[in-house]
CSV table of C-alpha atoms and ligand atoms in Angstrom, one decimal:
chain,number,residue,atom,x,y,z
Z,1,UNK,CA,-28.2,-10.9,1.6
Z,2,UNK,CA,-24.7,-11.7,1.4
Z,3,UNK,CA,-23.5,-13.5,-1.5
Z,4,UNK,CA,-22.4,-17.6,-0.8
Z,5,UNK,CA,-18.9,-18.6,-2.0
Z,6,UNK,CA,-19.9,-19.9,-5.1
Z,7,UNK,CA,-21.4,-16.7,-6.3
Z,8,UNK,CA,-18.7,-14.5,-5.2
Z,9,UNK,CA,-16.1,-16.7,-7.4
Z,10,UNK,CA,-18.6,-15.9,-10.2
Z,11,UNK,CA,-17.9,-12.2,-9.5
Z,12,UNK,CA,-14.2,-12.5,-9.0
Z,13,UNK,CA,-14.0,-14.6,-12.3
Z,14,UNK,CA,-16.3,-12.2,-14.0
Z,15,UNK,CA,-14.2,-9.5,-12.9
Z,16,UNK,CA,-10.8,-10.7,-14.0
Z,17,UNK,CA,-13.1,-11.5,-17.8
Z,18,UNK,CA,-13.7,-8.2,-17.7
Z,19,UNK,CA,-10.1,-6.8,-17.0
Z,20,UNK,CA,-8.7,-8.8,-20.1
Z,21,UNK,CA,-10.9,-7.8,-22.6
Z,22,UNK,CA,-10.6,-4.1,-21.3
Z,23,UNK,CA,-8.6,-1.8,-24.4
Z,24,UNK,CA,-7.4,0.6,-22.0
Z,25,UNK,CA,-5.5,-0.4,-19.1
Z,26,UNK,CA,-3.6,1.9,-17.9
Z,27,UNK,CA,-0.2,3.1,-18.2
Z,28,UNK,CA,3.0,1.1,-16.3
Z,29,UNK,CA,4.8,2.9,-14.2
Z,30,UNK,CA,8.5,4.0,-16.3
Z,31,UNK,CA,10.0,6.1,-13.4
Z,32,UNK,CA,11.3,2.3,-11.7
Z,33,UNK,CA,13.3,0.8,-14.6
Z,34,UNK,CA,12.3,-2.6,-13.2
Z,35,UNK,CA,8.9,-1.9,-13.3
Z,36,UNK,CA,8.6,-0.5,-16.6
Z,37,UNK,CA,9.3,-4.1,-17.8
Z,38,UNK,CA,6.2,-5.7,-16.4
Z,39,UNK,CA,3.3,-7.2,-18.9
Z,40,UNK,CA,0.1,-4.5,-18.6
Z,41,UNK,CA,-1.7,-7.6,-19.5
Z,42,UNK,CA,-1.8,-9.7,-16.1
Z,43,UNK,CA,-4.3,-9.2,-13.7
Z,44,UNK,CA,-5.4,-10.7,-10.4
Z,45,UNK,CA,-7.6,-10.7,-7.4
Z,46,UNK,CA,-7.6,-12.7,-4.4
Z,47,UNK,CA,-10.4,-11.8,-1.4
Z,48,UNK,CA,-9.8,-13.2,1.7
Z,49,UNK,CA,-12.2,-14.5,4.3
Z,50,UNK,CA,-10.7,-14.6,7.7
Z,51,UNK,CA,-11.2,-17.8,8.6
Z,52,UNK,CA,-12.0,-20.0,5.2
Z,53,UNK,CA,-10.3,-20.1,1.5
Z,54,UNK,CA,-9.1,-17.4,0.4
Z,55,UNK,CA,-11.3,-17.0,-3.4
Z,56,UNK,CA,-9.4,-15.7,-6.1
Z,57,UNK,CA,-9.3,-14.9,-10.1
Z,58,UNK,CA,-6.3,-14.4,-12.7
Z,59,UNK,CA,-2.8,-14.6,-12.3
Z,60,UNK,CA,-3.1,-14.3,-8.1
Z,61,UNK,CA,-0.6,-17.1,-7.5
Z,62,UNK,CA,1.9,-14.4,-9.1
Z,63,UNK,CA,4.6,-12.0,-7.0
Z,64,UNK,CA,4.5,-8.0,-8.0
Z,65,UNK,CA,6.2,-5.6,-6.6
Z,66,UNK,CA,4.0,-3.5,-3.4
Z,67,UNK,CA,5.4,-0.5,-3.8
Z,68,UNK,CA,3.9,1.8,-1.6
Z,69,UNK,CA,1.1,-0.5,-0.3
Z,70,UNK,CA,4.1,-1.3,2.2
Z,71,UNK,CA,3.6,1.9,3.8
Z,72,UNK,CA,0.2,0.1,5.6
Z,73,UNK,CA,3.2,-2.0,7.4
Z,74,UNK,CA,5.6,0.1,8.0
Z,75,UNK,CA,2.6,2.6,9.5
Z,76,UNK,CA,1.8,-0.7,11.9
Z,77,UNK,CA,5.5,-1.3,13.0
Z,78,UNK,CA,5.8,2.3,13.6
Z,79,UNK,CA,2.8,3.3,15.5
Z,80,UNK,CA,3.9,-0.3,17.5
Z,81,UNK,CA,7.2,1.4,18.5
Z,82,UNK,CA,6.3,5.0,19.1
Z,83,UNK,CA,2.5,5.4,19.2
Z,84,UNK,CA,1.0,8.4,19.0
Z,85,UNK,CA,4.6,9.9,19.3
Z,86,UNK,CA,4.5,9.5,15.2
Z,87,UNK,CA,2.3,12.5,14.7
Z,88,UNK,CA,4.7,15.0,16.2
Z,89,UNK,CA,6.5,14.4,13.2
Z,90,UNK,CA,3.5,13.3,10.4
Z,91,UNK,CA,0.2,14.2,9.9
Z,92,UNK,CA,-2.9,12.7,9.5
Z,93,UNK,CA,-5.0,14.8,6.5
Z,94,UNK,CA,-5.2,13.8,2.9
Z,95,UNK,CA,-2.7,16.2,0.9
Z,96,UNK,CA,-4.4,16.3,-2.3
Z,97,UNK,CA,-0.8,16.2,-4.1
Z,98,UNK,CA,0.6,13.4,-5.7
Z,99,UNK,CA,2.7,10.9,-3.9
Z,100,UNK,CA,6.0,11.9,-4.6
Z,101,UNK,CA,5.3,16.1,-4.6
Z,102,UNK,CA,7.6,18.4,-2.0
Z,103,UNK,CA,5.3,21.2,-2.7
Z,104,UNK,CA,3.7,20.9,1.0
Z,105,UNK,CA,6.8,19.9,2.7
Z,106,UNK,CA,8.3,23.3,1.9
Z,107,UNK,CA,5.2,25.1,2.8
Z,108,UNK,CA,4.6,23.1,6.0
Z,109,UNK,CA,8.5,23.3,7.2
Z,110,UNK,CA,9.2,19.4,6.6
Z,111,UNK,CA,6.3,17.7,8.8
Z,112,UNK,CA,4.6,15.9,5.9
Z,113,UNK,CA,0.4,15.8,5.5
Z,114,UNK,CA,0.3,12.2,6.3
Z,115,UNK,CA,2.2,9.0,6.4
Z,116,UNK,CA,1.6,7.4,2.8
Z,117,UNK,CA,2.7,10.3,1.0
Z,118,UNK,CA,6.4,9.6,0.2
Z,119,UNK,CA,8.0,11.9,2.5
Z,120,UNK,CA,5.4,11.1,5.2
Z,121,UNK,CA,6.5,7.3,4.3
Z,122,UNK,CA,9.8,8.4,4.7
Z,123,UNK,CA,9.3,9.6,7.8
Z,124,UNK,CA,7.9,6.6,9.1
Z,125,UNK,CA,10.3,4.2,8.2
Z,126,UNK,CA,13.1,6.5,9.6
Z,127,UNK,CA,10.8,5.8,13.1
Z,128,UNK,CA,11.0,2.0,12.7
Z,129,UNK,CA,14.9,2.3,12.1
Z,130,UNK,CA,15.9,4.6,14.7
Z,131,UNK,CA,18.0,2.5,16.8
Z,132,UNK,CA,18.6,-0.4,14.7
Z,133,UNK,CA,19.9,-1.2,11.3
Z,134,UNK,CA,18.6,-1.3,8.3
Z,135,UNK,CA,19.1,-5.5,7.9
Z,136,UNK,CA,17.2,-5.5,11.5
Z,137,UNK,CA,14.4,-2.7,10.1
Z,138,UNK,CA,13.7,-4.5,7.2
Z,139,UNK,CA,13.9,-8.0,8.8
Z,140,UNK,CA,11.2,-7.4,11.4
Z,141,UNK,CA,9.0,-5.3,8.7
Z,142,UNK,CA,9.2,-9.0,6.7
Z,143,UNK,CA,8.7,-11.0,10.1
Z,144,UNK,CA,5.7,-8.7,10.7
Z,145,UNK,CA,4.7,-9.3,6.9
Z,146,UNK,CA,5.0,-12.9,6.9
Z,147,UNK,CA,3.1,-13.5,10.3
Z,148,UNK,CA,0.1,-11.3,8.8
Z,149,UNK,CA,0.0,-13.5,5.9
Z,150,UNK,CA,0.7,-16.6,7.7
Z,151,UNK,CA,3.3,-17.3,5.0
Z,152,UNK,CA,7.0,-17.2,5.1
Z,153,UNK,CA,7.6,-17.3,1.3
Z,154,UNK,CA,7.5,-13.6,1.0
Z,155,UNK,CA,11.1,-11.7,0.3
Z,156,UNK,CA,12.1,-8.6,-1.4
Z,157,UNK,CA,13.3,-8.0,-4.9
Z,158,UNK,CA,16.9,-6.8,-4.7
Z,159,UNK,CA,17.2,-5.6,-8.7
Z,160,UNK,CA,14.2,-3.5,-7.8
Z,161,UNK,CA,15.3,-1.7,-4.5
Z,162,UNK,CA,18.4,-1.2,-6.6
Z,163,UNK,CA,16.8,-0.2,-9.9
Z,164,UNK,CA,15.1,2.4,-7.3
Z,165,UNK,CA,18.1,3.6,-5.3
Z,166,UNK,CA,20.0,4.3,-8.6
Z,167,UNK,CA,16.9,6.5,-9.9
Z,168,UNK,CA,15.2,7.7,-7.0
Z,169,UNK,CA,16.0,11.5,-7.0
Z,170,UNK,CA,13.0,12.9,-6.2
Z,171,UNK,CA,13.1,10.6,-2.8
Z,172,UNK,CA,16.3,11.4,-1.8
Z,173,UNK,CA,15.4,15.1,-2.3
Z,174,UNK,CA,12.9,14.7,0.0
Z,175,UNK,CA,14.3,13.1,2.9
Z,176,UNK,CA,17.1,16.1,2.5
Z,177,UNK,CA,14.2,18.7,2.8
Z,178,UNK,CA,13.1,16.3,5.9
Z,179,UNK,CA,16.4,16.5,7.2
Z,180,UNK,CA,17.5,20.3,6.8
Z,181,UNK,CA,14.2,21.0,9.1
Z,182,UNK,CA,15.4,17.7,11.5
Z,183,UNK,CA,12.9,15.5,10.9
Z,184,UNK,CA,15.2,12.8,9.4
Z,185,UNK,CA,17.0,10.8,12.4
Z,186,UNK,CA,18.9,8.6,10.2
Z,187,UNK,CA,21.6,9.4,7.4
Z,188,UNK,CA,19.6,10.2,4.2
Z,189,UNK,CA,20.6,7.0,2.3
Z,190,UNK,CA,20.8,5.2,5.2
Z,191,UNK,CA,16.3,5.6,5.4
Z,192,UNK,CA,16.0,5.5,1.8
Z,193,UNK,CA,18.1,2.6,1.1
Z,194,UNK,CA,15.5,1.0,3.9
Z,195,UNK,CA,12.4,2.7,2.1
Z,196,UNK,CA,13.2,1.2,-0.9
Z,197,UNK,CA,13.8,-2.3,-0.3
Z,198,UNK,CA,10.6,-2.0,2.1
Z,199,UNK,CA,8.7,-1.3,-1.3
Z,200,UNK,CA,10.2,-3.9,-3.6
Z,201,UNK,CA,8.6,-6.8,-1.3
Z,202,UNK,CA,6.9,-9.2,-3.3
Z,203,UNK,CA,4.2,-10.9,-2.9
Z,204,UNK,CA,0.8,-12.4,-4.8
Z,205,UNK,CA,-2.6,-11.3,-4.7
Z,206,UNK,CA,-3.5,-14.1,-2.2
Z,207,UNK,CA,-0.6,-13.4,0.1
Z,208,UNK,CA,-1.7,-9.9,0.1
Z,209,UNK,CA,-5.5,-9.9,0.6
Z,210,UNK,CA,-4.2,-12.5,3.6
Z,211,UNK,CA,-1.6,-10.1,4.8
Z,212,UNK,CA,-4.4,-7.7,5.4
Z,213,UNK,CA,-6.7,-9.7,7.3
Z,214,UNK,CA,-5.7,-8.4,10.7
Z,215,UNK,CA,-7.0,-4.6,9.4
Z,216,UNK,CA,-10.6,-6.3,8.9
Z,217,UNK,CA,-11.2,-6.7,12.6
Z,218,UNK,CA,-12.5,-10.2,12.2
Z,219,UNK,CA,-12.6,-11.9,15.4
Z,220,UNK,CA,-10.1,-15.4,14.2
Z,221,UNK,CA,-8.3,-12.9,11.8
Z,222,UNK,CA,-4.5,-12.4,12.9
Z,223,UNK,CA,-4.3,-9.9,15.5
Z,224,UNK,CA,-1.1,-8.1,14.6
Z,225,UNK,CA,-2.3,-4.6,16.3
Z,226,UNK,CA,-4.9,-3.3,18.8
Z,227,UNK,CA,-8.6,-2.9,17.3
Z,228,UNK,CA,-8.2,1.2,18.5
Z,229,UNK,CA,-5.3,1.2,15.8
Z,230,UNK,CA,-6.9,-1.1,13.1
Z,231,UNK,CA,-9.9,1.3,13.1
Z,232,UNK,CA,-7.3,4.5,12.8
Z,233,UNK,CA,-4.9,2.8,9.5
Z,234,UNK,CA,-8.0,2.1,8.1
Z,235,UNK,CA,-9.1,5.6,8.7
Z,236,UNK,CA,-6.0,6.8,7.2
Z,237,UNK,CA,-6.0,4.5,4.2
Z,238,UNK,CA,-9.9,6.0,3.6
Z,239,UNK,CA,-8.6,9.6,3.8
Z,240,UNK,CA,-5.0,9.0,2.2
Z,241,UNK,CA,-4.5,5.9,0.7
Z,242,UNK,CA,-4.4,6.8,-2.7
Z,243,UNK,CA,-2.8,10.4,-2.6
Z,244,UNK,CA,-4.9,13.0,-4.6
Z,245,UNK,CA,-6.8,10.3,-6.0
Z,246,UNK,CA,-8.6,9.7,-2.6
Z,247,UNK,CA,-11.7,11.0,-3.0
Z,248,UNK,CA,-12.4,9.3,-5.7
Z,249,UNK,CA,-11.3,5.6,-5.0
Z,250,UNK,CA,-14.0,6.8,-1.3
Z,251,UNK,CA,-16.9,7.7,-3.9
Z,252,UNK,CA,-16.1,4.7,-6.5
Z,253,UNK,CA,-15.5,2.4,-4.4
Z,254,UNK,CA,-15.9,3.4,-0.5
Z,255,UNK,CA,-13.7,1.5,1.5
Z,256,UNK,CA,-10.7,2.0,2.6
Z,257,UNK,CA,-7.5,1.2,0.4
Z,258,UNK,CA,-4.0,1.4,-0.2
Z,259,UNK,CA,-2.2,1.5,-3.6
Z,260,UNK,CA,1.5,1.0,-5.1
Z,261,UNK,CA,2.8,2.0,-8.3
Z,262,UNK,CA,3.1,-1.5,-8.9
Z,263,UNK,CA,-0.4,-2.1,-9.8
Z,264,UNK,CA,-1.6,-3.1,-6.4
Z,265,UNK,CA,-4.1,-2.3,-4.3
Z,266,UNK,CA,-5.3,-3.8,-0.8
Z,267,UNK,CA,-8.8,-2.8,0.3
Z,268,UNK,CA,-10.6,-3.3,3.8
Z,269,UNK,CA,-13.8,-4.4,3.6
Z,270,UNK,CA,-14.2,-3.7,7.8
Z,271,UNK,CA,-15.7,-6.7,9.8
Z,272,UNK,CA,-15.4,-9.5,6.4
Z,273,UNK,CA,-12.4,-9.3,4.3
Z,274,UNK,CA,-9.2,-8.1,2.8
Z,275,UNK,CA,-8.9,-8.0,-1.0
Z,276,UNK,CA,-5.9,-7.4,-3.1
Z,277,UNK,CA,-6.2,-6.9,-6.5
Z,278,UNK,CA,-3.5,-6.1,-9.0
Z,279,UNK,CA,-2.9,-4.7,-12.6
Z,280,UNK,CA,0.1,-2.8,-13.7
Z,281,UNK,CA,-1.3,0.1,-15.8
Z,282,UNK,CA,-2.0,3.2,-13.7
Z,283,UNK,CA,-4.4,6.1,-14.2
Z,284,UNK,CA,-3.0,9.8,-14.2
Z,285,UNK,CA,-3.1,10.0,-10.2
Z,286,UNK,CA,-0.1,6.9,-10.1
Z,287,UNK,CA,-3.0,4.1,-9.2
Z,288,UNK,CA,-4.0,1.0,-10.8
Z,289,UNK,CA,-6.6,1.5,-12.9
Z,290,UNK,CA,-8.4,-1.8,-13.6
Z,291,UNK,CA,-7.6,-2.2,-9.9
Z,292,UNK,CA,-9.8,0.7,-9.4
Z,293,UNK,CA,-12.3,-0.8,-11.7
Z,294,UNK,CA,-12.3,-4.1,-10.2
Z,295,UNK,CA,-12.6,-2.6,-7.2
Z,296,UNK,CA,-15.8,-0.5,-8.0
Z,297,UNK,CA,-17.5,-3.9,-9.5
Z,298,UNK,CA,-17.2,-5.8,-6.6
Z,299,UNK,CA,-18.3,-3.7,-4.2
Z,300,UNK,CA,-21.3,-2.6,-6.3
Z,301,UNK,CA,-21.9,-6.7,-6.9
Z,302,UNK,CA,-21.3,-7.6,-2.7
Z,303,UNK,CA,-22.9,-4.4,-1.5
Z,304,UNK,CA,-19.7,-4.1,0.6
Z,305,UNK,CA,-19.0,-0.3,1.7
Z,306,UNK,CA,-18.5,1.6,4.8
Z,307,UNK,CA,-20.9,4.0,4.0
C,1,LIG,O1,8.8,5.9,-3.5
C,1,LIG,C1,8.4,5.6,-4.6
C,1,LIG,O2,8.3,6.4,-5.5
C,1,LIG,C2,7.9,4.1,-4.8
C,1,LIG,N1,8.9,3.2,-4.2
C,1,LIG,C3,6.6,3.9,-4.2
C,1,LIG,C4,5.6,4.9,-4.8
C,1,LIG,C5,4.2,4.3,-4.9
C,1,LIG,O3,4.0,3.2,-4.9
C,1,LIG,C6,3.1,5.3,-5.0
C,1,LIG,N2,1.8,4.7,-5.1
C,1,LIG,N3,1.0,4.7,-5.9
């Protein structure tokens, strides 16, 4: 039987009891300077229910960074503007590398495994900003944000898309191995510099797990994208949404998910809600790790899985 409100706030509070008295959370992510600054301490979740409160635990009224689980928006805008068209130039199979590898892209002559790998993320945001600029790019990635979430307090941190730009080497290598085998449209810094502010959005756990309401395919949720494509992103978040650590978040926690080096992670529960949970410390595949944890307990506590 489904669990009432009431007793799935005594999970979530549970859950975020759990995560502070945990010794080993995880390590912070050192290769951002601005992110190698934030406490490993806080912790939040938020669930949201299309169409009542949103439930929540910890600090979820607090903005972190999204890192990469922007790539779940940018994939939307994308496959909005070029539908299947995308695939020419990305794939659509886990690559059981690590996000930021170029291992593949050499081997597979510069059409990355799949779109949330970096240079597959790359890829996709040099889609969204062919013909436009990178103020109108990243503008209507925010509009598209803000509508999900039904919240216009949502903005990007500039010292972080800095801090990135003057460190991110291994990014700007590969969109240059993208672009020697022309699949970069746009200059080089030109997609990055996009890229990288597109990942240093901010926003809380409960704007988050309210952002990704329109992937649960709730009828009342906000329908951003047809219900053909909801059922593909989250197909893709299932297979690829935590790099080579994809199997694992399927078997621990089976549903389908997208993480950030930031600590966050937004999860589908298909048909009854979007939860976003955050906590800075990583495990050795570049994921949250009491993200992951929390993740596991809830779902073993609601009975929520796609399997
Ligand atoms: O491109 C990068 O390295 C970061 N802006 C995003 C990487 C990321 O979040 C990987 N996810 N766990």
């Amino acid at each position: 039987m489904p669990l009432s409100e009431p007793q799935l706030q005594r999970v979530l509070d549970d859950i975020a009891q759990t995560a502070a008295a945990s010794e080993d959370k995880g390590k912070v992510a050192d290769y951002i300077p601005d992110l190698a600054r934030i406490d490993p301490n806080r912790f939040a979740i938020a669930v949201a229910l299309p169409g009542k409160p949103t439930l929540h635990a910890g600090d979820a009224h607090a903005p972190f960074s999204i890192q990469s689980v922007s790539k779940v928006f940018t994939l939307a805008l994308a496959l909005g503007k070029v539908g299947d068209r995308l695939w020419n130039r990305v794939g659509r199979e886990p690559s059981g590398q690590a996000f930021d590898s170029i291992i593949q892209l050499e081997q597979e002559k510069g059409r990355p495994r799949n779109p949330f790998i970096n240079a597959g993320a790359i890829v996709t945001t040099d889609t969204v900003l062919e013909g436009a600029t990178p103020r109108e790019t990243l503008g209507a990635l925010l509009r598209f944000v803000r509508a999900a979430a039904g919240d216009d307090d949502i903005h990007m941190n500039e010292s972080v898309a800095q801090s990135e730009i003057a460190t991110g080497h291994r990014n700007f290598a590969l969109a240059h191995y993208l672009l020697s085998h022309g699949n970069l449209r746009n200059a080089p810094e030109l997609t990055l510099g996009t890229y990288f502010h597109q990942c240093a959005i901010e926003m809380t756990c409960a704007q988050l797990a309210k952002a990704g309401q329109f992937l649960t395919g709730v009828p009342g949720a906000p329908r951003m994208v047809s219900q053909n494509r909801v059922r593909r992103i989250n197909a893709l978040m299932m297979t690829c949404g935590h790099y080579d650590g994809s199997g694992e978040y399927a078997y621990r926690v089976g549903l389908p998910g997208k993480s950030g080096v930031g600590g966050g992670i937004l999860t589908i529960v298909p048909g009854i809600a979007s939860v976003a949970v955050w906590s800075p410390g990583l495990d050795h595949y570049g994921n949250s790790k009491l993200g992951t944890q929390a993740m596991q307990t809830l779902a073993e506590k609601t009975g929520w899985s796609v399997f």
